[in-house]
Every structure is written in structure tokens, then in C-alpha cells.
Amino acid sequence: MSIYTSTARFDTGRALTEDEMRKEAPSIFAMSAHESRSERFKPIPTIEILRGLTKEGFAPVGVRQATSRTEGKADFTKHLIRLRRVNDGKTYNVGDTVCEILLKNANDGTSAYELMAGLFRIRCMNSLVAQTGTVEEIKVRHSGDVQAKVIDGTYTVLKAAEHALVAPQDWSTMQLGREEREILARSAHVLRFGDTAGEVTTPIKPEQLLTQRRSGDVGNDLWTTWNVVQENAIRGGIRAVGRDDLGRPRRVRSRAVTGIDQDIKLNKALWLLGEEMAKLKGAR
């Protein structure tokens, strides 16, 4: 069981300790910039920002750190923190879906502070980024009073995350026909496996993205179908048989999307796809 699995539940979840975060993502604690940065680059330790957010009632429930092949960059590289609002008397979940704040930063010049609205579905332990119509993300550069800007931005993005919780309520009432489900799968298939020109060469078929992994995912409504497609696209593990250059059978298995930026980009695109389908079905 990963640390994220044990801390991110809305019923028995808890905040990560600093020791746990240091083990999973040590770059959160970088107190200086990587040596490749110029003097104009003002490093702002993520842990200082996080401590400020914690005082405001935002609890870190998950962390990730990008890998780096450059020697000496591992302690400064990109990282992502998932935060929940706690102990303010409000409800931030609908069923098994919780809204989150995603905070991304790096002290090697690869990322400013980025704040995004997110949703997290407990059933599949597979988080997603919710692209809303009002606030997609807020970026704070490494200059000026960064902590105050990040805290203000966090409250703004929280409103967007709350707005995104309308989706599980509305989408679960929208039944999809077979053709609509196939359209959703084909579109997601291109997003996940297409090249820059939109060409797909994988032997994995679009309909395989509709494969349900658990009994709780049986259903043809938009919310259930979207979550099945999203999980299959992000988590990987889909098997198929293709052909190599000599025409011989070759078994393939889709890989999980593990890069922080790739994960966010794909999740945003999938969310937008779901929103557009919801509009066609008469979403409010």
C-alpha cells in the first residue's frame, strides 16, 4: 500500500508528516536553487509555503517527485503536492469523490508555483485534474511575496475544485448509449496513444478503454464510463497482440502515465472531453 493510499481517504485520511514527505519527495525541502540557475532566480522552499498553507487548514495528503537523469538535480526537481481543506465545517466530497488542491513547484527552473483544482476518486485511488470553466490554474513566479500569493491563489482554486464536484452528481444521471460510449473511448484513445499528428499505431483498441476493473464500475452513465476510461488510460496495464517489423506476433502492455506533467496534461484533456460530452447530454 502506498503512502498516498493510506493518507488520501476522506473517511480515514490524515495529513502526511514532514518525515513521510521527505522520504517520498525530498525536493520539497530544497532550501536553495540548483547551481544551474542564475542569481535572478529566487528559490522559495516549498516546505515554507506548505507550512503556511497548513496553518490555513490545508493538509498535504499526497506527494510525488519527478525523476532526473542529471546528476545532482534530484534534490531540486519538480514535485507535486495534493492538499485537502480540513476542519472548516464544510463538506468537500460527493460520494467517493473528493476535491483537492494540487501544488506543483521546482527549484531547478523547470516549474513556477502552479495551483490547480483536482478531484480524487477513492474507489480507484486514481487522482485526476479537473479543468473547470472558470479557473484552470494559477501560476506564481519565484519573485516577490510568493507565500502570500500562493495562499491567496489556493483559496481561489479551492472554489474551482468545489465547482468541479458538480460533475459526479450531474454526470451520474446521464445515460450513454453504445455509440456515445464508443465515441468517448475513441477520443480518449487518440489522446492517450496518438502521436503529435494524431496517428495511432498501438494494437490496443479503443474499446479496451471501456473495460471495467471492478464490479462497482458497472454502469453506462457518463460519470462511471468516464472514470473507467480515465483509469484505463492513466494506469495502463491493457494487453494486446501486435506485429513487429518482421510481421511476427508481439505482445504489448500499456504503460502507466507516471510523469507529473504528462499526467496533468492527459487528465485535463480527458476532463475537457467529459465536460463536452456532458454538455451534449444537457449538463447544467
Coordinates of C-alpha atoms in Angstrom, one line a residue:
M1 CA 0.0 0.0 0.0
S2 CA 1.4 3.4 -1.0
I3 CA 1.6 6.3 1.4
Y4 CA -0.9 8.1 -0.8
T5 CA -3.4 5.2 -0.5
S6 CA -3.3 5.3 3.3
T7 CA -3.5 9.1 3.7
A8 CA -5.8 10.3 1.0
R9 CA -9.1 8.6 2.0
F10 CA -11.8 11.1 3.0
D11 CA -13.1 8.8 5.8
T12 CA -9.9 7.7 7.5
G13 CA -7.4 10.0 5.8
R14 CA -4.8 12.1 7.6
A15 CA -2.1 14.6 6.8
L16 CA 1.4 13.5 5.8
T17 CA 4.1 14.2 8.3
E18 CA 7.2 16.0 7.2
D19 CA 9.3 12.9 7.7
E20 CA 7.0 11.0 5.3
M21 CA 7.1 13.8 2.7
R22 CA 10.9 14.0 2.9
K23 CA 11.1 10.2 2.2
E24 CA 8.8 10.4 -0.8
A25 CA 9.8 13.8 -2.3
P26 CA 13.0 15.3 -0.8
S27 CA 13.0 18.2 -3.3
I28 CA 10.1 19.7 -1.3
F29 CA 12.7 20.6 1.3
A30 CA 15.3 22.2 -1.0
M31 CA 16.5 25.4 0.6
S32 CA 18.4 26.8 -2.3
A33 CA 18.3 26.7 -6.1
H34 CA 20.1 24.3 -8.3
E35 CA 23.5 25.5 -9.4
S36 CA 22.3 25.9 -13.0
R37 CA 20.1 28.8 -12.0
S38 CA 21.3 32.4 -12.3
E39 CA 21.3 35.0 -9.4
R40 CA 18.0 36.3 -10.7
F41 CA 16.3 33.1 -9.8
K42 CA 14.8 33.4 -6.3
P43 CA 14.3 30.0 -4.8
I44 CA 11.4 29.7 -2.4
P45 CA 11.5 26.5 -0.4
T46 CA 8.3 24.6 -1.0
I47 CA 8.2 23.4 2.6
E48 CA 7.9 27.0 3.9
I49 CA 4.9 27.6 1.6
L50 CA 3.4 24.3 2.7
R51 CA 3.8 25.2 6.4
G52 CA 2.0 28.4 5.7
L53 CA -0.8 26.5 3.9
T54 CA -1.0 24.1 6.8
K55 CA -1.7 26.9 9.2
E56 CA -4.6 27.9 6.9
G57 CA -6.1 24.5 7.3
F58 CA -4.8 22.8 4.1
A59 CA -3.5 19.3 4.8
P60 CA -0.9 17.5 2.5
V61 CA -2.3 14.0 1.8
G62 CA -0.1 13.1 -1.2
V63 CA 3.3 14.0 -2.7
R64 CA 5.2 13.0 -5.8
Q65 CA 8.6 13.9 -7.2
A66 CA 9.8 13.7 -10.8
T67 CA 12.9 11.8 -11.6
S68 CA 16.0 13.5 -13.1
R69 CA 18.9 12.0 -15.1
T70 CA 21.1 15.0 -14.4
E71 CA 23.5 14.3 -11.6
G72 CA 22.8 16.4 -8.5
K73 CA 19.4 17.6 -9.6
A74 CA 17.3 15.1 -7.7
D75 CA 17.0 17.3 -4.6
F76 CA 15.8 20.3 -6.6
T77 CA 13.5 18.7 -9.2
K78 CA 9.8 19.1 -9.9
H79 CA 7.3 17.9 -7.3
L80 CA 3.6 17.8 -6.8
I81 CA 1.7 18.1 -3.5
R82 CA -2.0 17.2 -3.1
L83 CA -3.8 19.2 -0.4
R84 CA -7.2 18.9 1.2
R85 CA -9.1 21.6 3.2
V86 CA -9.8 20.3 6.7
N87 CA -11.6 21.2 9.9
D88 CA -13.6 24.1 8.5
G89 CA -17.0 22.5 8.9
K90 CA -17.7 22.2 5.1
T91 CA -18.1 19.1 3.0
Y92 CA -15.7 18.6 0.1
N93 CA -16.8 15.3 -1.2
V94 CA -19.6 13.8 -3.2
G95 CA -19.8 10.0 -2.6
D96 CA -16.4 8.6 -3.2
T97 CA -15.1 11.7 -4.9
V98 CA -13.1 14.5 -3.0
C99 CA -11.9 17.9 -4.3
E100 CA -8.3 18.7 -3.9
I101 CA -5.7 21.4 -4.5
L102 CA -2.6 20.5 -6.5
L103 CA 0.5 22.4 -5.8
K104 CA 3.5 22.0 -8.2
N105 CA 6.9 23.6 -7.9
A106 CA 10.6 23.1 -8.6
N107 CA 13.8 24.8 -7.7
D108 CA 15.7 23.8 -10.8
G109 CA 13.9 26.2 -13.1
T110 CA 11.5 23.7 -14.6
S111 CA 8.4 25.0 -12.9
A112 CA 6.9 28.0 -11.2
Y113 CA 4.5 27.5 -8.4
E114 CA 1.3 26.1 -10.1
L115 CA -2.0 25.7 -8.3
M116 CA -4.7 23.5 -9.9
A117 CA -8.2 22.2 -9.0
G118 CA -8.4 18.5 -8.7
L119 CA -10.8 15.6 -7.9
F120 CA -9.8 12.4 -6.3
R121 CA -11.9 9.2 -6.6
I122 CA -11.4 7.0 -3.6
R123 CA -12.7 3.8 -5.3
C124 CA -9.9 3.5 -7.8
M125 CA -7.3 5.6 -5.9
N126 CA -6.6 7.3 -9.2
S127 CA -6.5 11.1 -9.0
L128 CA -7.4 13.4 -11.8
V129 CA -7.1 17.1 -12.6
A130 CA -10.5 18.9 -13.1
Q131 CA -10.3 21.5 -15.8
T132 CA -13.1 23.9 -14.9
G133 CA -14.6 26.7 -17.0
T134 CA -13.7 29.4 -14.6
V135 CA -10.2 28.6 -13.1
E136 CA -7.9 26.2 -14.8
E137 CA -4.7 27.1 -12.9
I138 CA -2.8 29.9 -11.2
K139 CA 0.9 30.3 -11.6
V140 CA 3.1 32.2 -9.2
R141 CA 6.7 33.1 -10.3
H142 CA 9.7 32.8 -8.0
S143 CA 9.7 36.5 -7.1
G144 CA 8.1 38.9 -4.6
D145 CA 5.9 37.8 -1.7
V146 CA 5.4 34.2 -3.0
Q147 CA 3.8 32.8 0.1
A148 CA 1.0 35.3 0.3
K149 CA 0.3 34.9 -3.5
V150 CA 0.2 31.1 -3.2
I151 CA -2.1 31.2 -0.2
D152 CA -4.5 33.6 -1.9
G153 CA -4.3 31.5 -5.1
T154 CA -5.1 28.4 -3.1
Y155 CA -8.4 29.8 -1.9
T156 CA -9.3 30.8 -5.4
V157 CA -8.5 27.4 -6.9
L158 CA -10.4 25.7 -4.0
K159 CA -13.6 27.4 -5.3
A160 CA -12.9 25.8 -8.7
A161 CA -12.4 22.4 -7.1
E162 CA -15.7 22.8 -5.3
H163 CA -17.4 23.7 -8.6
A164 CA -16.0 20.5 -10.1
L165 CA -17.8 18.4 -7.6
V166 CA -21.0 19.1 -9.6
A167 CA -19.7 16.6 -12.1
P168 CA -20.2 13.4 -10.2
Q169 CA -23.7 14.4 -9.3
D170 CA -24.7 15.5 -12.8
W171 CA -22.8 13.1 -14.9
S172 CA -24.1 10.1 -13.0
T173 CA -27.7 10.9 -14.1
M174 CA -26.7 10.9 -17.8
Q175 CA -27.0 7.6 -19.5
L176 CA -24.9 6.9 -22.5
G177 CA -25.8 4.8 -25.5
R178 CA -23.4 2.3 -27.0
E179 CA -22.3 4.8 -29.7
E180 CA -21.7 7.6 -27.2
R181 CA -19.6 5.3 -25.1
E182 CA -17.6 4.3 -28.1
I183 CA -17.1 8.0 -29.1
L184 CA -15.7 8.7 -25.6
A185 CA -13.4 5.7 -25.8
R186 CA -12.1 6.6 -29.3
S187 CA -11.4 10.2 -28.4
A188 CA -9.6 9.1 -25.2
H189 CA -7.7 6.5 -27.2
V190 CA -6.2 9.2 -29.5
L191 CA -5.4 11.4 -26.5
R192 CA -3.5 8.6 -24.8
F193 CA -1.8 6.8 -27.7
G194 CA -1.8 9.3 -30.6
D195 CA 1.4 10.9 -31.8
T196 CA 1.8 14.7 -32.5
A197 CA -0.1 14.2 -35.7
G198 CA -2.9 12.3 -34.0
E199 CA -1.8 9.0 -35.6
V200 CA -2.2 5.8 -33.5
T201 CA -0.2 2.7 -34.1
T202 CA -0.7 0.7 -30.9
P203 CA -2.6 -2.6 -31.3
I204 CA -4.6 -1.7 -28.2
K205 CA -8.2 -0.9 -29.3
P206 CA -10.4 2.0 -28.2
E207 CA -13.0 -0.4 -26.8
Q208 CA -10.4 -1.8 -24.4
L209 CA -10.5 1.5 -22.5
L210 CA -14.1 0.6 -21.6
T211 CA -13.1 -2.5 -19.7
Q212 CA -14.4 -2.4 -16.2
R213 CA -11.8 -3.3 -13.5
R214 CA -14.3 -3.8 -10.6
S215 CA -17.9 -4.6 -10.0
G216 CA -18.5 -1.0 -8.7
D217 CA -17.7 0.3 -12.2
V218 CA -20.6 -1.4 -13.9
G219 CA -22.9 1.1 -15.5
N220 CA -23.5 3.2 -18.6
D221 CA -23.8 6.6 -17.1
L222 CA -21.3 9.3 -18.1
W223 CA -19.6 9.5 -14.7
T224 CA -19.0 5.8 -14.4
T225 CA -18.0 5.4 -18.0
W226 CA -15.6 8.4 -17.9
N227 CA -13.9 7.1 -14.7
V228 CA -13.4 3.7 -16.4
V229 CA -11.9 5.3 -19.4
Q230 CA -9.7 7.6 -17.4
E231 CA -8.4 4.9 -15.1
N232 CA -7.5 2.6 -18.0
A233 CA -5.8 5.4 -19.9
I234 CA -3.7 6.6 -16.8
R235 CA -3.0 3.4 -15.0
G236 CA -2.1 1.3 -18.0
G237 CA -1.9 -2.5 -17.9
I238 CA -4.0 -3.0 -21.0
R239 CA -2.8 -6.0 -23.0
A240 CA -2.9 -6.7 -26.8
V241 CA -1.1 -8.6 -29.5
G242 CA 0.5 -6.7 -32.4
R243 CA 3.2 -7.4 -35.0
D244 CA 6.8 -6.5 -35.1
D245 CA 8.7 -5.2 -38.1
L246 CA 9.0 -8.8 -39.4
G247 CA 5.3 -9.5 -39.1
R248 CA 5.8 -11.7 -36.0
P249 CA 3.2 -11.6 -33.2
R250 CA 4.3 -9.3 -30.4
R251 CA 2.6 -8.9 -27.0
V252 CA 2.3 -5.4 -25.7
R253 CA 1.1 -3.9 -22.5
S254 CA 0.2 -0.2 -22.0
R255 CA 2.3 1.6 -19.5
A256 CA 1.1 3.8 -16.7
V257 CA 1.4 7.5 -17.1
T258 CA 3.9 8.4 -14.4
G259 CA 5.4 11.8 -15.3
I260 CA 3.9 14.7 -13.4
D261 CA 3.4 16.9 -16.4
Q262 CA 2.2 14.1 -18.7
D263 CA -0.3 13.0 -16.0
I264 CA -1.7 16.6 -15.6
K265 CA -1.9 17.2 -19.4
L266 CA -3.7 14.0 -20.2
N267 CA -6.1 14.3 -17.2
K268 CA -7.0 17.9 -18.3
A269 CA -7.7 16.7 -21.8
L270 CA -9.8 13.8 -20.6
W271 CA -11.7 16.1 -18.3
L272 CA -12.5 18.5 -21.1
L273 CA -13.7 15.6 -23.2
G274 CA -16.1 14.6 -20.4
E275 CA -17.3 18.1 -20.0
E276 CA -18.1 18.4 -23.7
M277 CA -20.0 15.1 -23.6
A278 CA -21.9 16.4 -20.6
K279 CA -22.9 19.5 -22.5
L280 CA -24.3 17.4 -25.3
K281 CA -26.3 15.5 -22.7
G282 CA -27.7 18.7 -21.3
A283 CA -25.5 19.4 -18.3
R284 CA -26.4 22.4 -16.2

